[in-house]
mmCIF file of C-alpha atoms in Angstrom:
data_model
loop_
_atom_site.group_PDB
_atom_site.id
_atom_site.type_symbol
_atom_site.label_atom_id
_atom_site.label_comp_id
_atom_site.label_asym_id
_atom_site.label_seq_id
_atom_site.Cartn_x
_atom_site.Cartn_y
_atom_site.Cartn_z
ATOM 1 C CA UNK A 1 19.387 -18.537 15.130
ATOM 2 C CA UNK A 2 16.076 -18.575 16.384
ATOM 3 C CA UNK A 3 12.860 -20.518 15.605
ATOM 4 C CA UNK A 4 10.320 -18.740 14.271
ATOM 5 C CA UNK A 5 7.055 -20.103 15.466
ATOM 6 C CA UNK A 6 8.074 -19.623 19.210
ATOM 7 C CA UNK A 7 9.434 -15.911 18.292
ATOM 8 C CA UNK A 8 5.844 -14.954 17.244
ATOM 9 C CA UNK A 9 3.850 -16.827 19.650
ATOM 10 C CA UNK A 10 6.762 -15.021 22.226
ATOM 11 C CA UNK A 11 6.093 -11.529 21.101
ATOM 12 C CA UNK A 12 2.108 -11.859 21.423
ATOM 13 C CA UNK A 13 2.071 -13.530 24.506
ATOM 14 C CA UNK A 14 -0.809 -11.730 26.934
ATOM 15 C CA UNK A 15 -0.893 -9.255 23.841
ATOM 16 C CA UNK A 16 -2.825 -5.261 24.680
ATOM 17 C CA UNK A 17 -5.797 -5.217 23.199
ATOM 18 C CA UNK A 18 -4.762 -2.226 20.938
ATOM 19 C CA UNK A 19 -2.018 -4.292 19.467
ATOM 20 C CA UNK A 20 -3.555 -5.224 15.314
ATOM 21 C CA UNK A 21 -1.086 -7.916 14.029
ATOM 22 C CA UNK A 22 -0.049 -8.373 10.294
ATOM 23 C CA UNK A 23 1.857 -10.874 8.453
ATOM 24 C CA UNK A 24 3.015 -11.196 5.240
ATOM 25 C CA UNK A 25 2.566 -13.687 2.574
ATOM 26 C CA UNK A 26 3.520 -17.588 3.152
ATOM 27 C CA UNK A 27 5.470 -18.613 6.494
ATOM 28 C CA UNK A 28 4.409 -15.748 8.183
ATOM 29 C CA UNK A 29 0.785 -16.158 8.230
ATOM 30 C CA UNK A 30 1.278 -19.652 9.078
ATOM 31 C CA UNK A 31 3.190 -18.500 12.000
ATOM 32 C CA UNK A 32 0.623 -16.085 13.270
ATOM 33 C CA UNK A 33 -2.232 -18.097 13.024
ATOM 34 C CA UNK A 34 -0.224 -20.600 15.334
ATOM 35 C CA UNK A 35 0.114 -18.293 17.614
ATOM 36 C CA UNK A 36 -3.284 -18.175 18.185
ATOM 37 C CA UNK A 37 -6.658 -16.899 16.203
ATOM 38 C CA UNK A 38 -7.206 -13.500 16.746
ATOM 39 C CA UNK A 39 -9.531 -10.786 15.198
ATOM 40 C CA UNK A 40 -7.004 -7.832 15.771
ATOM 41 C CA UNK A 41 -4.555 -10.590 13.682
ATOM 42 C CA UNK A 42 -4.546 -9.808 9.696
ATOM 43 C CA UNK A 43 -2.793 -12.445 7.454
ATOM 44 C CA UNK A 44 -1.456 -12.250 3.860
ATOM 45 C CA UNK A 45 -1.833 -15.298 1.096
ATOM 46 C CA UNK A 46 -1.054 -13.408 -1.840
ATOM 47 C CA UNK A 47 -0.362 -10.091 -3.099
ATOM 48 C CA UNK A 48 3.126 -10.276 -1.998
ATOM 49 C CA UNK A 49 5.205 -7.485 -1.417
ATOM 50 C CA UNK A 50 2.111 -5.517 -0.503
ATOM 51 C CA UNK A 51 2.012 -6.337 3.806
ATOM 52 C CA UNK A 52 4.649 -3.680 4.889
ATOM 53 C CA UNK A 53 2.227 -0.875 2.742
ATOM 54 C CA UNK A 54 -0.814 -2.411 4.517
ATOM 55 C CA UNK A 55 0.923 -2.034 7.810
ATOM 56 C CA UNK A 56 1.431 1.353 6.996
ATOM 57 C CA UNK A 57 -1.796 2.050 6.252
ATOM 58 C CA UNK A 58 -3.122 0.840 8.751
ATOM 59 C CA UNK A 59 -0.849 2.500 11.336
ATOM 60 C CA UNK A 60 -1.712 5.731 9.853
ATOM 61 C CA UNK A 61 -5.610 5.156 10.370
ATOM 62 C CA UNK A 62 -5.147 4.188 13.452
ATOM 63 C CA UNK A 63 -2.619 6.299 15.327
ATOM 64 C CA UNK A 64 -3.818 5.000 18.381
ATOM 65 C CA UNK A 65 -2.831 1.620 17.984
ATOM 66 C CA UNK A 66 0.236 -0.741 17.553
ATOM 67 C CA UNK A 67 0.816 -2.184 14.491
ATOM 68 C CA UNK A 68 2.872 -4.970 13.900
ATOM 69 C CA UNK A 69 4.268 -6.713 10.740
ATOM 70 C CA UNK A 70 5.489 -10.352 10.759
ATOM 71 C CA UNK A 71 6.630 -11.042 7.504
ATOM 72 C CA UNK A 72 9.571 -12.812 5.651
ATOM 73 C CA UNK A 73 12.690 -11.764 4.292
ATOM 74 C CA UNK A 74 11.836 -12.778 0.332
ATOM 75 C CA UNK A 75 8.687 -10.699 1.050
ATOM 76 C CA UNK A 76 10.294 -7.080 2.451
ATOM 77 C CA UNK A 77 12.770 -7.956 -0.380
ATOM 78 C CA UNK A 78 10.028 -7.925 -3.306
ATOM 79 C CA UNK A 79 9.584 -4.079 -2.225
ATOM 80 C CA UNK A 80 12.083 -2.606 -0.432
ATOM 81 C CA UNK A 81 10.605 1.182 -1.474
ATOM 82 C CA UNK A 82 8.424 1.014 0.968
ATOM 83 C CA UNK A 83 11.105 0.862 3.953
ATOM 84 C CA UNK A 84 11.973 4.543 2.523
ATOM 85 C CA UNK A 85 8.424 5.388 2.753
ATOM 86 C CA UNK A 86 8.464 4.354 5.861
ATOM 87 C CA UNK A 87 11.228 6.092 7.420
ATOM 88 C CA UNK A 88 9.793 9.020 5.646
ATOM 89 C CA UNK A 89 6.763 9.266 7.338
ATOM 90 C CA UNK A 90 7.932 8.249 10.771
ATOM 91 C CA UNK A 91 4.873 6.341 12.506
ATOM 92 C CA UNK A 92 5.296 6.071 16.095
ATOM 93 C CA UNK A 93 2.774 3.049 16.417
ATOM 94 C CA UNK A 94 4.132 0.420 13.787
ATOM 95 C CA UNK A 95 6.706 -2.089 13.819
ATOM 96 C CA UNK A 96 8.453 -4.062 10.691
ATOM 97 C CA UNK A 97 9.569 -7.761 12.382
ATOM 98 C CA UNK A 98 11.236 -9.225 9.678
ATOM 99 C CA UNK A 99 11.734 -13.693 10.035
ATOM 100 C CA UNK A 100 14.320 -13.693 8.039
ATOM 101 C CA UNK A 101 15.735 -17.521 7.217
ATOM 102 C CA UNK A 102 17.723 -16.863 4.312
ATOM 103 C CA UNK A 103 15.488 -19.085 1.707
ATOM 104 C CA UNK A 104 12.157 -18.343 -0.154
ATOM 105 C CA UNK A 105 10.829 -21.538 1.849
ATOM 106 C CA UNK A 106 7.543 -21.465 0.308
ATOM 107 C CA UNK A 107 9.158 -22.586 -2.851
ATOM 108 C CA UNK A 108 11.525 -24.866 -1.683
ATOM 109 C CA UNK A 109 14.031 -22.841 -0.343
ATOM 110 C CA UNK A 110 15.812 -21.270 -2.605
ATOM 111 C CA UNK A 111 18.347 -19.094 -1.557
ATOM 112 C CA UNK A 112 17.118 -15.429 -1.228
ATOM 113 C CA UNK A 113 19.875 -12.489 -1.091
ATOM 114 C CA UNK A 114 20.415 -12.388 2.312
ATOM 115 C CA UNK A 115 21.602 -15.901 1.860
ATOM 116 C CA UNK A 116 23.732 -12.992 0.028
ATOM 117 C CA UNK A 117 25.548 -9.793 1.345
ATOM 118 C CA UNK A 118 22.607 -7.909 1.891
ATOM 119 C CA UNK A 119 21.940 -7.541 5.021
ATOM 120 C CA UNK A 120 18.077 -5.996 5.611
ATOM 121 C CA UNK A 121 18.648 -4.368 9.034
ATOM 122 C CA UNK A 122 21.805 -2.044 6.675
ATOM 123 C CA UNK A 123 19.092 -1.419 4.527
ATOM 124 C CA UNK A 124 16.327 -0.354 6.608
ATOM 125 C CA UNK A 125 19.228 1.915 8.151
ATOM 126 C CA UNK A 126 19.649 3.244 4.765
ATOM 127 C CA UNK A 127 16.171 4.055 4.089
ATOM 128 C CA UNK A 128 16.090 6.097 7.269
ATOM 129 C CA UNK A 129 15.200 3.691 9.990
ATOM 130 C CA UNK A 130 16.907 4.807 13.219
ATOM 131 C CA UNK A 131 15.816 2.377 15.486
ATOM 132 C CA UNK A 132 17.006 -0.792 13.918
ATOM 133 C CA UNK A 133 17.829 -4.276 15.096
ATOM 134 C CA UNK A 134 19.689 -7.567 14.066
ATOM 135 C CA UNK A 135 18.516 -10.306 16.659
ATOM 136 C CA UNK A 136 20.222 -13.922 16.477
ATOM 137 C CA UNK A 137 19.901 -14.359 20.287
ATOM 138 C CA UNK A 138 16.489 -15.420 21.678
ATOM 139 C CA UNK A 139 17.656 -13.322 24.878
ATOM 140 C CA UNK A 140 16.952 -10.307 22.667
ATOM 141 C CA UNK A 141 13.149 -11.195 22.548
ATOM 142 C CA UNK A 142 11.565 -9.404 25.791
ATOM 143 C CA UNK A 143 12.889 -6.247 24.929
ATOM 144 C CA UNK A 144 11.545 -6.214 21.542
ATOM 145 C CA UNK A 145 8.214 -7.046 22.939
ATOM 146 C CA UNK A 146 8.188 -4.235 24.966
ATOM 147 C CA UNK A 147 9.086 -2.501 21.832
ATOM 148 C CA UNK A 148 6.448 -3.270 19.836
ATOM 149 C CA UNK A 149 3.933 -2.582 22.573
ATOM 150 C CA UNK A 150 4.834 1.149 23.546
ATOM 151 C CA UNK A 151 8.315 2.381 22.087
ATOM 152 C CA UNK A 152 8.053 5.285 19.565
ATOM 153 C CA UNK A 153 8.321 3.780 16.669
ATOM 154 C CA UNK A 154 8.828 2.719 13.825
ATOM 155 C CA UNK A 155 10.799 -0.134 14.362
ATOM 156 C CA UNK A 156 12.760 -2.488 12.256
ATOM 157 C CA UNK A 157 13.450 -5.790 13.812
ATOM 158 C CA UNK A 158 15.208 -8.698 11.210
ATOM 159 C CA UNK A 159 15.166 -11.915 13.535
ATOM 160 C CA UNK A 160 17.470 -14.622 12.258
ATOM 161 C CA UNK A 161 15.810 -17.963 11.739
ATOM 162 C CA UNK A 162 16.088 -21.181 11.162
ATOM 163 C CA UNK A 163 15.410 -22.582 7.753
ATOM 164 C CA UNK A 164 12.769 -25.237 8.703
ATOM 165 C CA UNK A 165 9.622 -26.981 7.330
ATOM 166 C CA UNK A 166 6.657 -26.553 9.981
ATOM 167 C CA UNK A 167 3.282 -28.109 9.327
ATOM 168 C CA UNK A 168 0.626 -25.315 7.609
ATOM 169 C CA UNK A 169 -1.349 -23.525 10.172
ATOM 170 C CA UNK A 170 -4.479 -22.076 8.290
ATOM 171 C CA UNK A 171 -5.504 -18.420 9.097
ATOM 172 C CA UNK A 172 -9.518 -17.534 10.523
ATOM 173 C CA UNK A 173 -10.774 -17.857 7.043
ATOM 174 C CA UNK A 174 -8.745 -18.011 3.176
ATOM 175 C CA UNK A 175 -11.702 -16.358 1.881
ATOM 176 C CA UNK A 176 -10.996 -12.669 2.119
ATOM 177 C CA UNK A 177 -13.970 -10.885 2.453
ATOM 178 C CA UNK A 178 -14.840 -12.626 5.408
ATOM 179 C CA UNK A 179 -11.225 -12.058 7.193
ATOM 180 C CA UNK A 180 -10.971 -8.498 5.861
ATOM 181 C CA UNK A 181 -14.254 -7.715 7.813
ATOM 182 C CA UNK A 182 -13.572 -9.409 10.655
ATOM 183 C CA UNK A 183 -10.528 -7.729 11.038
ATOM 184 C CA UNK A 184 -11.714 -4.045 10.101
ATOM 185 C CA UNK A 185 -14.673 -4.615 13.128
ATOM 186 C CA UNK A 186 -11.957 -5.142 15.361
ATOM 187 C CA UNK A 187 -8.790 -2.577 13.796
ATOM 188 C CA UNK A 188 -11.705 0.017 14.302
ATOM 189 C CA UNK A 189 -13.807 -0.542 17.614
ATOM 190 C CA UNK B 1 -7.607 28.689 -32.701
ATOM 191 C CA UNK B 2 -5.494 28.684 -29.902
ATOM 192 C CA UNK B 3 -5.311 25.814 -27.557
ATOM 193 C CA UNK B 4 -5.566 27.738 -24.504
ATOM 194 C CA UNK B 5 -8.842 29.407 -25.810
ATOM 195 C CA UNK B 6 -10.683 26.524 -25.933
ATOM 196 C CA UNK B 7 -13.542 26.306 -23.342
ATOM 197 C CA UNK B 8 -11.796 23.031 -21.669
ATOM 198 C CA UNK B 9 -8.833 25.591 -20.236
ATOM 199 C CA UNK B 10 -12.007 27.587 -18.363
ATOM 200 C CA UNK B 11 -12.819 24.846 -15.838
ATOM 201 C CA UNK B 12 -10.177 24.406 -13.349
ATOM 202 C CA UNK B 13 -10.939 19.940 -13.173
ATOM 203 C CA UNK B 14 -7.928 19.910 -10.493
ATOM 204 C CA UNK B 15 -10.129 22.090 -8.073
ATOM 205 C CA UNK B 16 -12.956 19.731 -9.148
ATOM 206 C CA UNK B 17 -11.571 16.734 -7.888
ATOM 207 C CA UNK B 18 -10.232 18.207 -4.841
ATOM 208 C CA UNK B 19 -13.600 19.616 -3.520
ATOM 209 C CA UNK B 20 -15.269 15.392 -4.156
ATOM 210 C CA UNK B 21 -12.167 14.533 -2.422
ATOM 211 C CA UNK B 22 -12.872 16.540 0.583
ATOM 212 C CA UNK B 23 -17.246 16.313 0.044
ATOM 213 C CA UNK B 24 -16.057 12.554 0.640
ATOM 214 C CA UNK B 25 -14.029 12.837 3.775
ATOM 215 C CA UNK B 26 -11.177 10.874 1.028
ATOM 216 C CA UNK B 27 -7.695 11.771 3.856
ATOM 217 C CA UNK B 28 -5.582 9.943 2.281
ATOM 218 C CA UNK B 29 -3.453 10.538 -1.004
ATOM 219 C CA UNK B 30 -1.134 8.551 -2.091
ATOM 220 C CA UNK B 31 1.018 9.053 -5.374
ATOM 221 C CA UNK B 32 4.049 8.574 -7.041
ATOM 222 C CA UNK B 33 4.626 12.402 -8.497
ATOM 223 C CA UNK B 34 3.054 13.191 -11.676
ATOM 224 C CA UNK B 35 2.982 16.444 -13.659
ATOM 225 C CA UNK B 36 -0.543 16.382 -14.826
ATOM 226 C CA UNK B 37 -1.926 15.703 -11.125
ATOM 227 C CA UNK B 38 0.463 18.217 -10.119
ATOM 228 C CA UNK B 39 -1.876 21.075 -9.187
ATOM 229 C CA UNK B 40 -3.931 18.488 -7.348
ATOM 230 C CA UNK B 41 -1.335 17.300 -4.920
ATOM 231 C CA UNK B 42 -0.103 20.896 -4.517
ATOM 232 C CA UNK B 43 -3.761 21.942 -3.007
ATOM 233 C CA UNK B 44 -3.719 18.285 -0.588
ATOM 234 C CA UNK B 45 -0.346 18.769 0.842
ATOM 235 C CA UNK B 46 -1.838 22.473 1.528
ATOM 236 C CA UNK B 47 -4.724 21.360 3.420
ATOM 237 C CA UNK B 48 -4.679 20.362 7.145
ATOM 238 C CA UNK B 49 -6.822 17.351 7.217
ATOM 239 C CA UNK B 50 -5.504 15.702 4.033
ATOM 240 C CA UNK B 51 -2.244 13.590 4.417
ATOM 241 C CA UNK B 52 -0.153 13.309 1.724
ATOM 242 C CA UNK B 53 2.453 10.097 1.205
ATOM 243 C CA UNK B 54 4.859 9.767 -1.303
ATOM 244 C CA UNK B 55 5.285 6.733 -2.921
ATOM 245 C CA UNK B 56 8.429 4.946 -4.482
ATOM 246 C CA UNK B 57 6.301 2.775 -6.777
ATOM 247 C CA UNK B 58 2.570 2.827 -7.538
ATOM 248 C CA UNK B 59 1.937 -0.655 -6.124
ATOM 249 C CA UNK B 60 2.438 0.573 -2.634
ATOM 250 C CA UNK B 61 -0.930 2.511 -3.137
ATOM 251 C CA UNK B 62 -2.790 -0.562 -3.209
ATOM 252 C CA UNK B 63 -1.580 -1.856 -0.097
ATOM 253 C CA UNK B 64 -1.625 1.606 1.804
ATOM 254 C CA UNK B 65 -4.943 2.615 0.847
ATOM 255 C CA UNK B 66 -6.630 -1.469 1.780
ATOM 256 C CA UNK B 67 -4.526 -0.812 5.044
ATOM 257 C CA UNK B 68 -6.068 2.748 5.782
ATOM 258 C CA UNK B 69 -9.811 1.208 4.595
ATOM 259 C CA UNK B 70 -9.100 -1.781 7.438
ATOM 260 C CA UNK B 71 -8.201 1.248 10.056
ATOM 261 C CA UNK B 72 -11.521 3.445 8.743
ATOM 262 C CA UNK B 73 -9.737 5.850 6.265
ATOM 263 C CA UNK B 74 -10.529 6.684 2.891
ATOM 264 C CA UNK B 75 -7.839 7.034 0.554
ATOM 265 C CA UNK B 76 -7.037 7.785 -3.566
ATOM 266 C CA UNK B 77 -4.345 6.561 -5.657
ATOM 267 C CA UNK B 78 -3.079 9.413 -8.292
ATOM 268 C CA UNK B 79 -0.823 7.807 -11.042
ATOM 269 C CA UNK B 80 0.286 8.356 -14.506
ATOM 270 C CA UNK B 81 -1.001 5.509 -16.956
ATOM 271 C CA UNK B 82 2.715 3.944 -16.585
ATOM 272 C CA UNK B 83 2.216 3.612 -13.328
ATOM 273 C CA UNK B 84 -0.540 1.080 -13.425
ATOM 274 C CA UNK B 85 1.455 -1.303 -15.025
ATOM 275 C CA UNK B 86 3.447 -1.893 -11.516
ATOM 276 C CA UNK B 87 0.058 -2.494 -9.488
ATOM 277 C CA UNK B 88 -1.355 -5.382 -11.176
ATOM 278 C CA UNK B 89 -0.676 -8.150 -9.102
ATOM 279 C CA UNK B 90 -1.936 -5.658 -5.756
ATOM 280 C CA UNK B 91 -5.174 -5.264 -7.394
ATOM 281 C CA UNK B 92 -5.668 -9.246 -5.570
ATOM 282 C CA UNK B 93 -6.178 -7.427 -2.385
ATOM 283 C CA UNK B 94 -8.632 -5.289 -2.834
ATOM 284 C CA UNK B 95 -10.451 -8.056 -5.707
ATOM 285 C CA UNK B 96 -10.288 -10.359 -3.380
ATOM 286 C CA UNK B 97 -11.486 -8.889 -0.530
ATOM 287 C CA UNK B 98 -13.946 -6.684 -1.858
ATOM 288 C CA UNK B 99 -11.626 -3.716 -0.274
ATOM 289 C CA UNK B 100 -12.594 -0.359 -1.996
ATOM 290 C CA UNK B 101 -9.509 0.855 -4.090
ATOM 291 C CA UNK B 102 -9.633 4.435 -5.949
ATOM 292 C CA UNK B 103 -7.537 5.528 -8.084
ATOM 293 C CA UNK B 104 -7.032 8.222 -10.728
ATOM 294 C CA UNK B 105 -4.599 7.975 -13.964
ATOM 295 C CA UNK B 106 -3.373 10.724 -15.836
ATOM 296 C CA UNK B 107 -3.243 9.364 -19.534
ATOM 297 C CA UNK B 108 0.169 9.356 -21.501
ATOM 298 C CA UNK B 109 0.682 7.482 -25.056
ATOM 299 C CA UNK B 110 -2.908 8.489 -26.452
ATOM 300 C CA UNK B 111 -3.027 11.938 -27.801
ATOM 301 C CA UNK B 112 0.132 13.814 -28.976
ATOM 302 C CA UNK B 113 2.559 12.106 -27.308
ATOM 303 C CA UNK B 114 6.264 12.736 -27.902
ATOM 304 C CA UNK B 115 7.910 10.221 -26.072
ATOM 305 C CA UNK B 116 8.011 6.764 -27.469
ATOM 306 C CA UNK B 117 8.233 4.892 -24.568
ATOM 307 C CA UNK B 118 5.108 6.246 -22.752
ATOM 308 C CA UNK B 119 2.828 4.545 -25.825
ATOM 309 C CA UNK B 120 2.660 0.470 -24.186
ATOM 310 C CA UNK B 121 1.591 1.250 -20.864
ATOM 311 C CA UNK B 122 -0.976 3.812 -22.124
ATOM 312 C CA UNK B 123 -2.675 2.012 -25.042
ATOM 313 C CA UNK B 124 -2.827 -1.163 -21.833
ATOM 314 C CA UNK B 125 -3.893 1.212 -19.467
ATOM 315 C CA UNK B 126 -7.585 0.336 -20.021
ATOM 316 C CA UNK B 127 -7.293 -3.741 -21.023
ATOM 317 C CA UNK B 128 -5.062 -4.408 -17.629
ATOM 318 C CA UNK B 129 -7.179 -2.682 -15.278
ATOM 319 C CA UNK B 130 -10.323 -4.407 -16.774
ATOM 320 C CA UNK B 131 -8.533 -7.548 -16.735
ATOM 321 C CA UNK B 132 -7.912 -6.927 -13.237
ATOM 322 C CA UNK B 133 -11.988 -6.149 -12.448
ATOM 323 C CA UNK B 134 -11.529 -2.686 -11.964
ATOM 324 C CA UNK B 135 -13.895 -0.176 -13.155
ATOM 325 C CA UNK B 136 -12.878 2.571 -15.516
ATOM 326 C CA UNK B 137 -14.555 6.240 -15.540
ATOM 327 C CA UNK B 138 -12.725 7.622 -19.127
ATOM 328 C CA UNK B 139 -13.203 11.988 -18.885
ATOM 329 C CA UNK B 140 -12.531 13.079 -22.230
ATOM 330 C CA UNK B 141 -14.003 16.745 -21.408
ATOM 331 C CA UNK B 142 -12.937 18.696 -18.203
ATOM 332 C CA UNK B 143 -16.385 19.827 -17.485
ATOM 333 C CA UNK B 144 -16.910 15.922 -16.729
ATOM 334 C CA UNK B 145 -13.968 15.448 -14.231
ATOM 335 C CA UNK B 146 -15.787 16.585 -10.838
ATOM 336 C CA UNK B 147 -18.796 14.223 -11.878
ATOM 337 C CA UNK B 148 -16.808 11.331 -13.324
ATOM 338 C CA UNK B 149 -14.317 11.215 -9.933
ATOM 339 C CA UNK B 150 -17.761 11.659 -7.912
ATOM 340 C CA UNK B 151 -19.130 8.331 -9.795
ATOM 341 C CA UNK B 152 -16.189 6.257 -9.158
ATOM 342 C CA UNK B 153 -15.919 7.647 -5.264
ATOM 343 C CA UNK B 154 -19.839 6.391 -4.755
ATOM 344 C CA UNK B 155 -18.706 3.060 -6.921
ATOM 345 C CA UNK B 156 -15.860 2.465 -4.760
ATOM 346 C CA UNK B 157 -16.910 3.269 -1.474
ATOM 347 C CA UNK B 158 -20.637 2.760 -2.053
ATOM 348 C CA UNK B 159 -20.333 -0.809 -3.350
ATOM 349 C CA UNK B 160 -16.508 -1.705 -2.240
ATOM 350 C CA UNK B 161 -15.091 -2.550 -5.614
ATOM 351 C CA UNK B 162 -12.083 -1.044 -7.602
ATOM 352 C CA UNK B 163 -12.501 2.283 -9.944
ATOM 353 C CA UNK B 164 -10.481 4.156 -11.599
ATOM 354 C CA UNK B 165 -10.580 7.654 -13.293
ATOM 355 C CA UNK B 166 -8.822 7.552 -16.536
ATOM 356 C CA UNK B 167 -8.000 11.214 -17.228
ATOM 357 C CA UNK B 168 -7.182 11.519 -21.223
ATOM 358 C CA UNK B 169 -4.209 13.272 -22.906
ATOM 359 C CA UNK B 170 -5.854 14.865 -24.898
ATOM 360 C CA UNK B 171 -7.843 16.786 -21.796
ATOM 361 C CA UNK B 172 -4.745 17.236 -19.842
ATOM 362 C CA UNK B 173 -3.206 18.682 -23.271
ATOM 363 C CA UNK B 174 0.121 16.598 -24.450
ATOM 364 C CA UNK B 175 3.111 17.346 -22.475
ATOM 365 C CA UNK B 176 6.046 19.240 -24.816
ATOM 366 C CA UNK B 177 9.335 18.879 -25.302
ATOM 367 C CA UNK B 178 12.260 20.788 -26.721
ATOM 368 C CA UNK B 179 15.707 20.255 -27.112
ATOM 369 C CA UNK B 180 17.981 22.383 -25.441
#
């Protein structure tokens, strides 16, 4: 089991400059914003379910760049279409990282259903990822760095985490406008 | 009179939208298959420069398309009026950060439908997307599409708010069913 604010601020350490960074709804725009304000860095407060299609998106706008997705395993779960959508379409340049701790923690930590059987790396395997990855080793962590900075993608990465309650870490700005066009300036220079 | 006589089955409103599509540079369409826009994504998956994406449920159009905007692509959303139902709670990413969304509905449950089911999400086609602050160009005539779908590309992209084309039933004509 891993702890998630070091496993983000790990995987953007010294990050490329074409490397655009989004994270999904709750924890995992908390998470990113620790690890550091950054206009190539995109964060979710709402609209959940709807990070993995941005990430998408933007990976196929920008074909030059790495895309990564931070997000959290009650978010993938609210639409798991979109992993077959995915898979379908094959982007080289984008990466799902999935901090999965077993709990909608947002809410007070209910259980979610991989506190379950379901197991997300089997079912982005099922929806047609074939490079796929269960880490619950922090030893695993370099290589999925590299990964997310020049593999041929896509990737699917669920981390294991621990279930724990971090102090908020507030993105650039909660009003969107201002965050969305920060972050198209820099997704498109 | 016939039905196919009329001077509605003259103008071909799929090729209509397709040329504002392209006039617009619009790369991106996204849908979750639909008979009446059938024709439509037939002629985008033909054409080199237009990328075509399949989608398992309608609300991934609102995320794919804000994502593509971010990277600097322009993008439509082509649905059947159930559809809409599953993008509501999306429609808070473009609202709220004034991201251009596009979209165009093929009407069901208005005008001669036959299947029961179809009639909610159609008669709350037009209240839930105004709810949700997105603008509504209704075509009733399919002389109109080409200019309505021009209106709400300029509204969208022009002034980066949410518009959608409501294409009726009763201009797509109703589709029939028979038993066996």
């Amino acid at each position: 089991m891993l702890h998630r604010r070091p496993t983000v601020s790990f995987l953007l350490e010294d990050r490329p400059a074409n490397l655009l960074a989004v994270s999904g709804l709750g924890s995992s725009t908390w998470d990113l914003s620790a690890a550091g304000d950054n206009s190539c860095n995109f964060g979710f407060i709402g609209a959940m379910g709807q990070a993995a299609p941005f990430a998408l998106g933007l990976a196929l706008a920008q074909p030059e760049k790495r895309v990564v997705l931070f997000t959290g395993d009650g978010e993938i779960l609210m639409s798991l279409g979109i992993l077959a959508t995915i898979a379908n379409l094959a982007p080289e340049n984008l990466s799902l990282v999935v901090l999965d701790n077993e709990a909608y923690s947002e809410t007070g930590g209910q259980p979610t259903a991989t506190a379950g059987p379901t197991d997300l790396e089997q079912v982005a395997k099922g929806a047609g990822f074939t490079n796929t990855q269960s880490v619950t080793h922090d030893s695993a962590l370099p290589a999925l760095r590299e990964m997310i900075r020049g593999t041929r993608g896509p990737h699917f990465a669920n981390i294991k985490i621990v279930a724990e309650e971090l102090p908020l870490v507030f993105p650039y700005s909660f009003d969107g406008v201002t965050a969305i066009n920060r972050f198209r300036d820099a997704a498109t220079a | 009179m016939a039905k196919s006589m009329t001077s509605q089955r003259l103008v071909d409103w799929h090729q209509d939208i397709f040329d504002v599509l392209i006039a617009h540079n619009i790369s991106i369409v996204a849908h979750v298959p639909d008979a009446g826009h059938g024709p439509l994504i037939n002629k985008c998956e033909a054409h080199s420069e237009m990328q075509t994406v399949t989608l398992t449920t309608e609300q991934d159009g609102v995320g794919l398309l804000s994502g593509a905007w971010a990277g600097g692509r322009k993008g439509v959303l082509l649905m059947q009026s159930s559809g809409v139902g599953n993008t509501i709670n999306a429609l808070a990413l473009p609202s709220i950060c004034r991201i251009p969304f596009l979209t165009i509905v093929t009407m069901r449950g208005e005008w001669g439908e036959f299947i029961p089911w179809q009639v909610p999400m159609g008669q709350g086609t037009p209240k839930v997307l105004e709810a949700m602050g997105v603008r509504l160009f209704r075509v009733d005539a399919s002389e109109d599409v080409g200019s309505a779908v021009e209106a709400a590309v300029n509204s969208a992209y022009n002034t980066r708010q949410s518009a959608a084309v409501l294409l009726s039933q009763k201009m797509i004509g109703a589709k029939q069913f028979k038993q066996g």
